[in-house]
Amino acid sequence: MALPLPQQPDRPYTSGSLGYFHLRLVGPAPALFLLRTDRLYSLSHSRRRGYRLRLLASSHRRRARDLLLSTYGCDLRLTHRSSIGSPSVNDRPLCAGTPTELAVGDEVSVLRCGTRYGFVVERFVSCGGVEVGTASTAGSCAEGLVFRALSLRKRLRAICESEDPLSLLRDCSGIGSLDVDVGPKKWRQHGAGELCLDNPIAPASEENVLQGDCNFDQDKLEHHLDVVNDGDGELFNGSKGCRDDNAEQPGCGSGNDEQYCSEGCYSNGSTFFLNRLACTGSDTSEPQSGVTLPQLLHPVNSLVRVFIATFTSDISWFLNYCKIPQHLPVTVACHNKERCWSASSENRTAAPFESHPKLLLVFPRFPEEIAFGKDRKKQGVACHHPKLIVLQREDSMRVIVASANLVPRQWHLITNTVWWQDFPRRTSLDYAALFSAAKKQKSDFAAQLVSFIASMVNEVPSQAYWINEIAKYDFEGAGGYLIASVSGIHAQSPPYLESNYFLSAKHNVHTKSAHRMFIGSVQTSVVGLSHRFHMPSDAGKQLRALSAFLGKCRENMHGTTEVILKRNTNIPADANAVSVLVADLDKFSEEDSVQLGFLPREVAKWVAPLSDSGFFNFSGFIYPREALEAAYGVTNTKVQLLLYVSKGPEFSQISRLISNEHFPPLCSLIASLQRCLGLWRLEEVLSNIKWPETLETNFIYSASSIGTSINPQFIASFASAAGKRPHQDFDSQESDPEWGCWTTNHELKKPSISLLFPTIDRVKKGACGIQLCRNLLSLPEKTWQRLRSTGIFHDAIPQPYARIGHPMHVKVAQRRFKSCFDEHSFGWTYCGSHNFSPAAWGQPLSPPSKANPSEARSAPSGPRLHICNYELGIILIAPPPGMSKHASESRHRIEGIALPFVVPPPRYKGSDRPATRLAMREAVAQACVLQGNDVVDLSEDTDEDVPDEDDEQVVELSDCSQQEKEEEKMYAETLWGQVDSSQSQEKD
């Protein structure tokens, strides 16, 4: 049973309430711990490991014998669950399960193995400058300067481990001392144990100003620098590496960025930039030095609303660091495993910040079809992994696509990519742009952006207004193409089919459809067949009538036939109910038809209001054989229905007629429309250009995570989607469906892509050691062993030089060609959140097994793509000479894109080994042994930004067939009961 915790208001901490408790350990190792006031910790001790301080998400995660420390404001409370160790405060025994409030000067002791250990509450220091306890100039100065001291530690380690330390020393000015550039001010080390700051300034989050030189306690500094985070908030004392737990760093990076809070930045969207790292000594006058988050948001006071999509997040840091106004509407879509897999609508949102009442957290739902066993309770492999920021102002909208999550360390200590562009406001709303395709319009940027946002907020009606806001801006000048992935099993959009009947404005309209009015299609189903054809007394009669109608129906070339959609406005159970009828289309009458079932409730709730308003027309198609098999009970799978959407009679008047009540159904429609995602979107964007294979100079992909199930098949699928084609293929014929495509055989003969991933030696030489990279890099050992013989691995060397030693979290791909006419190159470049994995890009599903002919008959026709994650990136195209379609492409020069790594990348040598998870664990263990420490147990570590990857399970198309859910059956049975009742009353 979890212990009761002190009541803590759910609100972020301002600089006035944020502070740090200093706990000085007593006993054999009198080190110092700093506890931030908005955290929950557990403290344990063992003879083998010594003291261990863990940062907890909840009290459930601690062991019974651990001490629980909860902090808030100036309060520090201690709780323990067990009597083991006889804990006491000032020699007074503690009562198990009862929180005890600690004050400055209190001593806590625990008896372990005959020896008494413990700690003393030495002082409390507020970030607002208020100190409780023993205040001294040296003490307060030390706490304010801890983060800046990290830069000195990193620089010294880089010098010691460098193969050419003299070259690094030459960069440090001064005689008899060492200057280290940490941004606007400098540290100077005069001698052992003495650090002072020339013209010192406080971090941006602090109001106090540190004055004068300070004598610094070196033991205290070393403890600060040697406490590292293993990705799960667990702190170790004595591990090698620089401190990488941003939550514990006062003013992390803010001291370096305060002067940039009043500066803006500009980009025309033709290239991407890097984030500005803290303490790299970059020349901030050059754009290559990078941008900061406050620069991207500047000026904050002109923002109307903000939308953010991220994987991990530190919302309190973001609000304080970027100085977000308290009443600015901010929506943050983020990952939460429990909430994202939950079916409850109550788990879709949270509003935990009282000081920012208009800030809403959104947790997009993962679809049940990708859960293990299609059971949501079992969860599955899925991750909400995009890094998107949308800043709305009255006159413009800025779209930012990055690789950094909303956490301080990724913006201050780790190299990430940032692409952004500003788009002007239109004079009037343009809803047509939200449904445009890349082939039809100059740019489909608006359609892709609104579709991706709609997929995240679809189940949050209060956020559906974003659809309307995006329609206010002009995205035709976009410098790139958005590439999105959305969790689910996706089918390719079917070709346009001519319809005879439409559901429009509550009526069935009989007219021929026009291709120019077609908007898209939605994959849905018909519910209620089992009740209609198995339960009533006249089931046999209904089955014979259904067979007769379907026998007369004319199937089109895709094996489907048209059905009639009818609004049921007289059913009390659901005012949005829509019936699905089968009839003779040449002479349709409602009396001479058979009702197959209904649209699912979740679909009808947006089809009905959008068709009633006349904004959109809807028509439906089914597979006749599939419907007959379901009606006769041969299969128990859902009957597919292809819902075709076209412009309604009032579509051109949407901007004038639309109201707030239309936003949620419009958002649902946009989220449901079938679009090319993942690999298919990559192919859609790049397949229109014929890339000259003989002129290719490189094809590279750098990612911080490489998937578990990466194999030649997936690499070939990715290369083919990216436009890779074989030069000549004498082994296949044009009748071969794979003729002209880059296949697995081609990949095995000649690998297409160079994968960039840092070697374990490069990671060990990093300025922050291995620990920070363990939270970012993911390459399973078995994937490395599977692919090592292919020769596709290359070392990822950061560029420019100042970034060497800092981890890279970039996901960048580029395919480049050399022009045969001049010295210019052309090609395309990708940056964003997609790691190189099927989980991110999608796994093409294998065809149904021939051993299950019944499943093969009912399986959906056409290929499917299984995507685990939400992802977002941007592709910048520099087309071959004379092949530019859009003005935005003509301004692109691939030479103008500075990649964040050395090109060409050096191929792995025989002794090289990538920084796999196993290699990093072994390196950390070895470092602990060399330092005389026991081997640290790393079995429970978790990664901060390594998304879940696929587990090499083979998914077949037959697995996509879904059975009718119980709630759908109950919904259909309720409607059938009221339909039958109304028909009986009409006969009477």
mmCIF file of C-alpha atoms in Angstrom, residues 531-761:
data_model
loop_
_atom_site.group_PDB
_atom_site.id
_atom_site.type_symbol
_atom_site.label_atom_id
_atom_site.label_comp_id
_atom_site.label_asym_id
_atom_site.label_seq_id
_atom_site.Cartn_x
_atom_site.Cartn_y
_atom_site.Cartn_z
ATOM 1 C CA HIS A 531 -28.447 -9.063 -35.438
ATOM 2 C CA ARG A 532 -30.321 -8.415 -38.684
ATOM 3 C CA PHE A 533 -29.731 -11.720 -40.426
ATOM 4 C CA HIS A 534 -29.400 -14.127 -37.493
ATOM 5 C CA MET A 535 -31.959 -12.999 -34.941
ATOM 6 C CA PRO A 536 -35.311 -12.052 -36.569
ATOM 7 C CA SER A 537 -37.896 -14.585 -37.507
ATOM 8 C CA ASP A 538 -37.762 -13.436 -41.125
ATOM 9 C CA ALA A 539 -33.975 -13.821 -41.356
ATOM 10 C CA GLY A 540 -34.300 -16.345 -44.152
ATOM 11 C CA LYS A 541 -36.430 -13.996 -46.197
ATOM 12 C CA GLN A 542 -33.999 -11.162 -45.651
ATOM 13 C CA LEU A 543 -31.043 -13.348 -46.674
ATOM 14 C CA ARG A 544 -32.730 -14.382 -49.911
ATOM 15 C CA ALA A 545 -33.547 -10.748 -50.729
ATOM 16 C CA LEU A 546 -29.966 -9.692 -49.949
ATOM 17 C CA SER A 547 -28.568 -12.448 -52.173
ATOM 18 C CA ALA A 548 -30.887 -11.405 -55.005
ATOM 19 C CA PHE A 549 -29.900 -7.733 -54.833
ATOM 20 C CA LEU A 550 -26.189 -8.435 -54.530
ATOM 21 C CA GLY A 551 -26.454 -10.911 -57.394
ATOM 22 C CA LYS A 552 -27.844 -8.185 -59.652
ATOM 23 C CA CYS A 553 -25.334 -5.561 -58.521
ATOM 24 C CA ARG A 554 -22.654 -4.583 -60.970
ATOM 25 C CA GLU A 555 -19.215 -4.909 -59.432
ATOM 26 C CA ASN A 556 -16.649 -2.362 -60.571
ATOM 27 C CA MET A 557 -13.092 -3.203 -61.543
ATOM 28 C CA HIS A 558 -12.056 -3.151 -57.870
ATOM 29 C CA GLY A 559 -14.624 -5.725 -56.789
ATOM 30 C CA THR A 560 -16.906 -3.311 -54.920
ATOM 31 C CA THR A 561 -20.510 -2.298 -55.439
ATOM 32 C CA GLU A 562 -22.339 0.868 -54.425
ATOM 33 C CA VAL A 563 -24.783 0.972 -51.502
ATOM 34 C CA ILE A 564 -27.287 3.605 -50.392
ATOM 35 C CA LEU A 565 -26.693 5.727 -47.283
ATOM 36 C CA LYS A 566 -29.817 6.995 -45.542
ATOM 37 C CA ARG A 567 -30.231 9.357 -42.578
ATOM 38 C CA ASN A 568 -32.425 7.999 -39.769
ATOM 39 C CA THR A 569 -33.702 11.143 -38.082
ATOM 40 C CA ASN A 570 -36.564 9.357 -36.293
ATOM 41 C CA ILE A 571 -34.483 7.021 -34.111
ATOM 42 C CA PRO A 572 -34.421 8.337 -30.514
ATOM 43 C CA ALA A 573 -31.331 6.305 -29.550
ATOM 44 C CA ASP A 574 -29.072 8.281 -31.906
ATOM 45 C CA ALA A 575 -30.102 11.384 -33.823
ATOM 46 C CA ASN A 576 -27.035 10.903 -36.047
ATOM 47 C CA ALA A 577 -27.854 7.335 -37.138
ATOM 48 C CA VAL A 578 -27.100 6.441 -40.780
ATOM 49 C CA SER A 579 -28.460 3.268 -42.397
ATOM 50 C CA VAL A 580 -26.733 1.252 -45.127
ATOM 51 C CA LEU A 581 -29.123 -0.138 -47.785
ATOM 52 C CA VAL A 582 -28.653 -2.574 -50.664
ATOM 53 C CA ALA A 583 -30.988 -2.023 -53.613
ATOM 54 C CA ASP A 584 -31.314 -1.988 -57.363
ATOM 55 C CA LEU A 585 -29.590 1.274 -58.230
ATOM 56 C CA ASP A 586 -31.374 1.612 -61.590
ATOM 57 C CA LYS A 587 -34.794 1.866 -59.939
ATOM 58 C CA PHE A 588 -34.206 2.550 -56.270
ATOM 59 C CA SER A 589 -37.058 2.721 -53.816
ATOM 60 C CA GLU A 590 -36.768 2.351 -50.089
ATOM 61 C CA GLU A 591 -39.519 -0.272 -50.020
ATOM 62 C CA ASP A 592 -37.670 -2.403 -52.567
ATOM 63 C CA SER A 593 -34.367 -2.609 -50.649
ATOM 64 C CA VAL A 594 -32.660 -4.524 -47.874
ATOM 65 C CA GLN A 595 -31.033 -2.754 -44.956
ATOM 66 C CA LEU A 596 -27.587 -4.193 -44.382
ATOM 67 C CA GLY A 597 -26.867 -2.362 -41.135
ATOM 68 C CA PHE A 598 -25.627 1.021 -39.894
ATOM 69 C CA LEU A 599 -22.530 3.160 -39.900
ATOM 70 C CA PRO A 600 -20.620 2.834 -36.604
ATOM 71 C CA ARG A 601 -21.593 5.410 -33.997
ATOM 72 C CA GLU A 602 -18.128 7.052 -34.085
ATOM 73 C CA VAL A 603 -18.454 7.584 -37.849
ATOM 74 C CA ALA A 604 -22.129 8.576 -37.907
ATOM 75 C CA LYS A 605 -21.529 11.328 -35.352
ATOM 76 C CA TRP A 606 -19.541 13.328 -37.947
ATOM 77 C CA VAL A 607 -21.125 12.080 -41.197
ATOM 78 C CA ALA A 608 -24.585 13.217 -40.092
ATOM 79 C CA PRO A 609 -23.873 16.870 -39.181
ATOM 80 C CA LEU A 610 -21.522 17.421 -42.148
ATOM 81 C CA SER A 611 -24.005 15.972 -44.636
ATOM 82 C CA ASP A 612 -26.996 17.687 -42.972
ATOM 83 C CA SER A 613 -25.257 21.043 -43.358
ATOM 84 C CA GLY A 614 -24.616 20.433 -47.062
ATOM 85 C CA PHE A 615 -20.862 20.931 -46.629
ATOM 86 C CA PHE A 616 -20.046 17.421 -47.843
ATOM 87 C CA ASN A 617 -21.622 14.565 -49.799
ATOM 88 C CA PHE A 618 -21.085 10.920 -48.843
ATOM 89 C CA SER A 619 -21.430 7.713 -50.847
ATOM 90 C CA GLY A 620 -20.575 4.114 -49.920
ATOM 91 C CA PHE A 621 -19.150 0.944 -51.462
ATOM 92 C CA ILE A 622 -18.914 -2.596 -50.069
ATOM 93 C CA TYR A 623 -17.416 -5.906 -51.155
ATOM 94 C CA PRO A 624 -20.513 -8.049 -52.047
ATOM 95 C CA ARG A 625 -18.884 -11.385 -51.270
ATOM 96 C CA GLU A 626 -17.682 -10.169 -47.895
ATOM 97 C CA ALA A 627 -21.198 -8.945 -47.027
ATOM 98 C CA LEU A 628 -22.805 -12.258 -48.033
ATOM 99 C CA GLU A 629 -20.297 -14.307 -46.032
ATOM 100 C CA ALA A 630 -20.942 -12.179 -42.949
ATOM 101 C CA ALA A 631 -24.705 -12.359 -43.399
ATOM 102 C CA TYR A 632 -24.666 -16.176 -43.737
ATOM 103 C CA GLY A 633 -22.306 -16.509 -40.778
ATOM 104 C CA VAL A 634 -19.359 -17.851 -42.776
ATOM 105 C CA THR A 635 -17.103 -15.238 -41.165
ATOM 106 C CA ASN A 636 -17.450 -13.089 -38.056
ATOM 107 C CA THR A 637 -15.293 -10.204 -39.284
ATOM 108 C CA LYS A 638 -16.488 -6.692 -39.958
ATOM 109 C CA VAL A 639 -17.904 -5.838 -43.367
ATOM 110 C CA GLN A 640 -15.780 -3.104 -44.878
ATOM 111 C CA LEU A 641 -17.379 0.031 -46.237
ATOM 112 C CA LEU A 642 -15.475 2.532 -48.366
ATOM 113 C CA LEU A 643 -16.925 5.947 -47.626
ATOM 114 C CA TYR A 644 -16.328 8.422 -50.453
ATOM 115 C CA VAL A 645 -16.372 12.122 -49.587
ATOM 116 C CA SER A 646 -16.996 14.935 -52.060
ATOM 117 C CA LYS A 647 -17.800 18.628 -51.891
ATOM 118 C CA GLY A 648 -21.395 19.350 -50.969
ATOM 119 C CA PRO A 649 -23.653 22.083 -52.312
ATOM 120 C CA GLU A 650 -22.619 24.458 -49.510
ATOM 121 C CA PHE A 651 -18.894 23.682 -49.562
ATOM 122 C CA SER A 652 -17.987 26.999 -51.141
ATOM 123 C CA GLN A 653 -19.858 28.775 -48.330
ATOM 124 C CA ILE A 654 -18.206 27.010 -45.401
ATOM 125 C CA SER A 655 -16.299 30.080 -44.239
ATOM 126 C CA ARG A 656 -19.589 31.977 -43.960
ATOM 127 C CA LEU A 657 -21.829 29.213 -42.592
ATOM 128 C CA ILE A 658 -19.514 27.260 -40.298
ATOM 129 C CA SER A 659 -19.993 27.539 -36.534
ATOM 130 C CA ASN A 660 -18.257 26.179 -33.460
ATOM 131 C CA GLU A 661 -20.468 23.086 -33.390
ATOM 132 C CA HIS A 662 -19.092 22.061 -36.796
ATOM 133 C CA PHE A 663 -15.443 22.043 -35.676
ATOM 134 C CA PRO A 664 -15.438 18.606 -33.922
ATOM 135 C CA PRO A 665 -17.106 16.709 -36.823
ATOM 136 C CA LEU A 666 -14.889 18.506 -39.336
ATOM 137 C CA CYS A 667 -11.827 17.550 -37.282
ATOM 138 C CA SER A 668 -12.985 13.904 -37.205
ATOM 139 C CA LEU A 669 -13.498 13.872 -40.966
ATOM 140 C CA ILE A 670 -10.019 15.246 -41.632
ATOM 141 C CA ALA A 671 -8.447 12.771 -39.204
ATOM 142 C CA SER A 672 -10.307 9.871 -40.854
ATOM 143 C CA LEU A 673 -9.498 10.656 -44.484
ATOM 144 C CA GLN A 674 -7.023 8.197 -45.953
ATOM 145 C CA ARG A 675 -3.675 9.796 -46.727
ATOM 146 C CA CYS A 676 -0.244 8.530 -47.594
ATOM 147 C CA LEU A 677 1.772 8.128 -44.403
ATOM 148 C CA GLY A 678 5.275 6.953 -43.532
ATOM 149 C CA LEU A 679 6.970 5.132 -46.401
ATOM 150 C CA TRP A 680 4.005 5.799 -48.667
ATOM 151 C CA ARG A 681 4.192 9.537 -48.053
ATOM 152 C CA LEU A 682 7.924 9.448 -48.784
ATOM 153 C CA GLU A 683 7.158 7.737 -52.079
ATOM 154 C CA GLU A 684 4.327 10.150 -52.883
ATOM 155 C CA VAL A 685 6.644 13.147 -52.516
ATOM 156 C CA LEU A 686 9.717 11.732 -54.281
ATOM 157 C CA SER A 687 8.246 9.449 -56.960
ATOM 158 C CA ASN A 688 7.231 12.330 -59.217
ATOM 159 C CA ILE A 689 10.894 13.033 -59.952
ATOM 160 C CA LYS A 690 13.029 10.689 -62.006
ATOM 161 C CA TRP A 691 16.310 10.642 -60.145
ATOM 162 C CA PRO A 692 19.372 9.798 -62.312
ATOM 163 C CA GLU A 693 20.851 6.756 -60.576
ATOM 164 C CA THR A 694 24.218 6.994 -62.321
ATOM 165 C CA LEU A 695 24.797 10.490 -60.903
ATOM 166 C CA GLU A 696 24.214 9.557 -57.261
ATOM 167 C CA THR A 697 27.081 10.602 -54.976
ATOM 168 C CA ASN A 698 25.680 9.573 -51.577
ATOM 169 C CA PHE A 699 22.601 8.216 -49.832
ATOM 170 C CA ILE A 700 22.964 8.597 -46.062
ATOM 171 C CA TYR A 701 20.767 8.358 -42.975
ATOM 172 C CA SER A 702 21.821 9.450 -39.492
ATOM 173 C CA ALA A 703 19.541 8.504 -36.603
ATOM 174 C CA SER A 704 19.823 8.208 -32.845
ATOM 175 C CA SER A 705 17.827 4.966 -32.891
ATOM 176 C CA ILE A 706 17.941 2.065 -35.336
ATOM 177 C CA GLY A 707 15.067 -0.380 -35.129
ATOM 178 C CA THR A 708 15.148 -3.894 -33.769
ATOM 179 C CA SER A 709 13.727 -5.431 -36.936
ATOM 180 C CA ILE A 710 15.875 -3.576 -39.459
ATOM 181 C CA ASN A 711 16.796 -6.026 -42.223
ATOM 182 C CA PRO A 712 17.534 -5.916 -45.967
ATOM 183 C CA GLN A 713 13.806 -6.170 -46.725
ATOM 184 C CA PHE A 714 12.973 -2.984 -44.841
ATOM 185 C CA ILE A 715 16.037 -1.146 -46.146
ATOM 186 C CA ALA A 716 14.987 -2.050 -49.697
ATOM 187 C CA SER A 717 11.438 -0.796 -49.004
ATOM 188 C CA PHE A 718 12.789 2.496 -47.703
ATOM 189 C CA ALA A 719 15.194 2.927 -50.627
ATOM 190 C CA SER A 720 12.457 2.155 -53.135
ATOM 191 C CA ALA A 721 10.097 4.668 -51.483
ATOM 192 C CA ALA A 722 12.897 7.241 -51.648
ATOM 193 C CA GLY A 723 13.116 6.833 -55.433
ATOM 194 C CA LYS A 724 15.937 4.302 -55.667
ATOM 195 C CA ARG A 725 15.779 2.271 -58.882
ATOM 196 C CA PRO A 726 18.063 -0.409 -60.334
ATOM 197 C CA HIS A 727 20.223 0.630 -63.292
ATOM 198 C CA GLN A 728 19.407 -2.460 -65.324
ATOM 199 C CA ASP A 729 17.569 -5.586 -64.345
ATOM 200 C CA PHE A 730 18.131 -8.489 -66.704
ATOM 201 C CA ASP A 731 16.802 -11.085 -64.268
ATOM 202 C CA SER A 732 13.199 -9.848 -64.280
ATOM 203 C CA GLN A 733 10.587 -9.033 -66.874
ATOM 204 C CA GLU A 734 8.170 -6.121 -67.195
ATOM 205 C CA SER A 735 5.354 -8.488 -66.240
ATOM 206 C CA ASP A 736 6.995 -8.888 -62.816
ATOM 207 C CA PRO A 737 5.103 -6.648 -60.323
ATOM 208 C CA GLU A 738 8.464 -5.630 -58.825
ATOM 209 C CA TRP A 739 9.964 -4.765 -62.187
ATOM 210 C CA GLY A 740 11.787 -1.447 -62.025
ATOM 211 C CA CYS A 741 11.677 -1.356 -58.190
ATOM 212 C CA TRP A 742 14.569 -1.628 -55.768
ATOM 213 C CA THR A 743 14.054 -5.043 -54.181
ATOM 214 C CA THR A 744 15.618 -7.110 -51.418
ATOM 215 C CA ASN A 745 17.758 -8.910 -54.014
ATOM 216 C CA HIS A 746 19.164 -5.585 -55.189
ATOM 217 C CA GLU A 747 19.835 -4.580 -51.595
ATOM 218 C CA LEU A 748 21.688 -7.806 -50.847
ATOM 219 C CA LYS A 749 23.845 -7.413 -53.933
ATOM 220 C CA LYS A 750 24.618 -3.724 -53.465
ATOM 221 C CA PRO A 751 23.528 -1.952 -50.268
ATOM 222 C CA SER A 752 21.788 1.330 -51.050
ATOM 223 C CA ILE A 753 22.120 3.384 -47.849
ATOM 224 C CA SER A 754 24.928 4.376 -45.497
ATOM 225 C CA LEU A 755 23.727 4.344 -41.876
ATOM 226 C CA LEU A 756 25.466 6.814 -39.553
ATOM 227 C CA PHE A 757 25.755 5.789 -35.928
ATOM 228 C CA PRO A 758 28.511 6.709 -33.439
ATOM 229 C CA THR A 759 31.075 4.131 -32.423
ATOM 230 C CA ILE A 760 31.423 3.170 -28.789
ATOM 231 C CA ASP A 761 34.894 4.755 -28.748
#
